Short mmCIF file of C-alpha atoms in Angstrom, two decimals:
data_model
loop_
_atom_site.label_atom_id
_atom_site.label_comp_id
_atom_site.label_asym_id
_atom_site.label_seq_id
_atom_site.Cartn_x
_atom_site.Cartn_y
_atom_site.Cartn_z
CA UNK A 1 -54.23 -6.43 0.98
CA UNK A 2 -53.66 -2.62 2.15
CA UNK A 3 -54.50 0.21 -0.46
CA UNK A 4 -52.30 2.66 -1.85
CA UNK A 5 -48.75 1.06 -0.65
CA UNK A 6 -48.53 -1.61 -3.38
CA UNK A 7 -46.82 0.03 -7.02
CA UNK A 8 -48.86 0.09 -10.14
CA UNK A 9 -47.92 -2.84 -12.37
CA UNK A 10 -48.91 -2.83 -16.00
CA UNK A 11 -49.41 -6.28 -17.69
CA UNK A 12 -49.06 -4.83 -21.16
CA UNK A 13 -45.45 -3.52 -20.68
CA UNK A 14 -43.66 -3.16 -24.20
CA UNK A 15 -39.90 -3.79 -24.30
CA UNK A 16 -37.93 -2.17 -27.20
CA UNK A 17 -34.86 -3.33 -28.44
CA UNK A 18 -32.42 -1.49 -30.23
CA UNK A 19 -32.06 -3.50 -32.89
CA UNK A 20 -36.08 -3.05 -33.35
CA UNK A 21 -37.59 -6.57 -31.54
CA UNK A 22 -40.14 -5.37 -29.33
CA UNK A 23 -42.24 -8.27 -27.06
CA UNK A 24 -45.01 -7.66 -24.24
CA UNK A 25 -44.22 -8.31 -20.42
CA UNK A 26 -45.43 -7.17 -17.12
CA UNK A 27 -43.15 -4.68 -15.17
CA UNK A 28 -44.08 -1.47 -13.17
CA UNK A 29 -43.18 0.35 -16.11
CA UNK A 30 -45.19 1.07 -19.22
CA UNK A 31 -41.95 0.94 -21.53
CA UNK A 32 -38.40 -0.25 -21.10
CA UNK A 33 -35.67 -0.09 -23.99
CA UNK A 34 -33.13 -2.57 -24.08
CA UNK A 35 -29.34 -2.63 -25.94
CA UNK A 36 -29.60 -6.23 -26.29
CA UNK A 37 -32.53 -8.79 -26.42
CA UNK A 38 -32.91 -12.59 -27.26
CA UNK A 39 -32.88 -11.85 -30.62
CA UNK A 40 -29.94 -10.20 -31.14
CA UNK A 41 -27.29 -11.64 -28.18
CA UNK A 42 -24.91 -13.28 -29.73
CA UNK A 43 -25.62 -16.41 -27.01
CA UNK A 44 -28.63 -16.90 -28.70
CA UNK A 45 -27.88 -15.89 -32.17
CA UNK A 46 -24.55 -17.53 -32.76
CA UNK A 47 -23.46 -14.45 -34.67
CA UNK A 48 -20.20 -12.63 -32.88
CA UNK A 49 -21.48 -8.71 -32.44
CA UNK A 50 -19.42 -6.05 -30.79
CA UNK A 51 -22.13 -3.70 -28.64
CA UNK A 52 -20.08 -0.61 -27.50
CA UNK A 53 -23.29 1.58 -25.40
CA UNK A 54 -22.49 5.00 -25.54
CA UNK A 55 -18.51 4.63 -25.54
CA UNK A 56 -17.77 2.55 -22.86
CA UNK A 57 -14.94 0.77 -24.61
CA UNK A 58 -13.33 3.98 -25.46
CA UNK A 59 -13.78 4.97 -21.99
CA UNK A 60 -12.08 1.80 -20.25
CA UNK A 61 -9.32 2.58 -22.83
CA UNK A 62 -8.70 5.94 -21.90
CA UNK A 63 -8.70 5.14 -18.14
CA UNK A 64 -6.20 2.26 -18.85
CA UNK A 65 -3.63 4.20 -20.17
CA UNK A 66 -4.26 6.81 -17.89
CA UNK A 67 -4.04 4.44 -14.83
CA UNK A 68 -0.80 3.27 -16.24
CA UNK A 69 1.19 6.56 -16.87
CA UNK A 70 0.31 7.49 -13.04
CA UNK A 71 1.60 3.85 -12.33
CA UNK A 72 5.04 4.80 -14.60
CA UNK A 73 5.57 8.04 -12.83
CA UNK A 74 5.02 6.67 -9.36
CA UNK A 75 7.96 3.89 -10.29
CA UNK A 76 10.28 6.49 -12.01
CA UNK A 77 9.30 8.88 -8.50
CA UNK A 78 10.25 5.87 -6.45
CA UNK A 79 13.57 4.83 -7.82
CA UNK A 80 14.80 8.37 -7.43
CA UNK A 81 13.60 8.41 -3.84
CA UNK A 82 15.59 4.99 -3.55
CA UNK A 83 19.05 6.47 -5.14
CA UNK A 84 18.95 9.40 -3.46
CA UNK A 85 18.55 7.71 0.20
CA UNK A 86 21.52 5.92 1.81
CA UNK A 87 21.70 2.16 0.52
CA UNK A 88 19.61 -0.07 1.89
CA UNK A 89 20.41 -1.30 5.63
CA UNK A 90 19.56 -4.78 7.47
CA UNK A 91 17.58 -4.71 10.80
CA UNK A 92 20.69 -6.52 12.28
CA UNK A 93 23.31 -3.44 10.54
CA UNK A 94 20.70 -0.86 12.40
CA UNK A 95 21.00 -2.43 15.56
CA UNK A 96 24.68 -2.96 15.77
CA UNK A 97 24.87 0.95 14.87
CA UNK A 98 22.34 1.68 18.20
CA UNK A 99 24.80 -0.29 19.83
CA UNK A 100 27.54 1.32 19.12
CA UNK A 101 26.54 4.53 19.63
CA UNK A 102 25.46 3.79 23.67
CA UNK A 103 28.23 2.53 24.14
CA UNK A 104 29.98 5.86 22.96
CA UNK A 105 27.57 7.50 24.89
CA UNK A 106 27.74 5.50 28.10
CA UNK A 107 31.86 6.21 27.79
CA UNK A 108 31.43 9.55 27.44
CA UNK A 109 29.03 9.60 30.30
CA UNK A 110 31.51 8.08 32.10
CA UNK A 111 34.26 10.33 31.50
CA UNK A 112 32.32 13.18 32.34
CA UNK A 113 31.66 12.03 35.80
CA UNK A 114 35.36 10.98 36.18
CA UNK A 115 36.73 14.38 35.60
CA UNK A 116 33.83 15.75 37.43
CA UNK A 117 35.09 14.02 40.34
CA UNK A 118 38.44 14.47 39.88
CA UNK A 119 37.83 18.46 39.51
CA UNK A 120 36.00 18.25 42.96
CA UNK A 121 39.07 16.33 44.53
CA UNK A 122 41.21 18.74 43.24
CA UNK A 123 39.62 21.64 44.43
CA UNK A 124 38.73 19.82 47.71
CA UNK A 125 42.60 19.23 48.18
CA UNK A 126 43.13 23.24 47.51
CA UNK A 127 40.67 23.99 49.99
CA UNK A 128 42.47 22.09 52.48
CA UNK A 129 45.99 23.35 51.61
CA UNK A 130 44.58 27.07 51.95
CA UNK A 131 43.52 26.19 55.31
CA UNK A 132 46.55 24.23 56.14
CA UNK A 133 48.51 26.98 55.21
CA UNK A 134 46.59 29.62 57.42
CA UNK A 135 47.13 27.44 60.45
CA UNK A 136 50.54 27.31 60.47
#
């Protein structure tokens, strides 16, 4: 066995109980104090106790209702987020609306490019009737 890595133990280790039981055990500490023993647990004594340590119950409480007035605003945020919107769509309303508007686009793509060409006809057919006009 190496020296000096192992931790001290003490065999004469006294655990106190709150409710004033003490007993002996080993343990690396000299001392430990406990809440709740064997002679006080209601397990063992049959007797219902309520143990609150240091507030802990109160605590829990408070978080509770704290937890669930963040939850209430959070809804109440929500449903005005959800009236103010526009109402609720399907994926298949979206997509007919996508639709839709390419096709408008495509047609108005299209009729760009028709008077385009027609513009470049017409002043083609100008040019021409200038220079027909010159020649004779």
């Amino acid at each position: 066995m190496k020296k000096d890595i192992h931790p001290n133990w003490h065999h004469d280790c006294v655990v106190t109980c709150s409710c004033g039981n003490s007993f002996t055990t080993g343990s690396m500490n000299k001392t430990i104090s406990v809440d709740i023993c064997s002679a006080c647990h209601p397990f063992f004594t049959g007797e219902m106790k309520f143990v609150d340590r240091q507030g802990r119950v109160d605590k829990f409480i408070k978080k509770r209702a704290t937890a669930e007035a963040i939850a209430k605003e959070k809804k109440a945020a929500k449903k005005v987020t959800q009236k103010s919107n526009e109402p609720v769509k399907s994926y298949k309303q979206i997509l007919q609306e996508q639709q839709a508007s390419l096709k408008q686009e495509k047609k108005a793509a299209s009729t760009k490019e028709v008077k385009a060409e027609t513009s470049t006809k017409q002043a083609s057919e100008a040019v021409a009737d200038k220079t027909v006009a010159k020649n004779s």
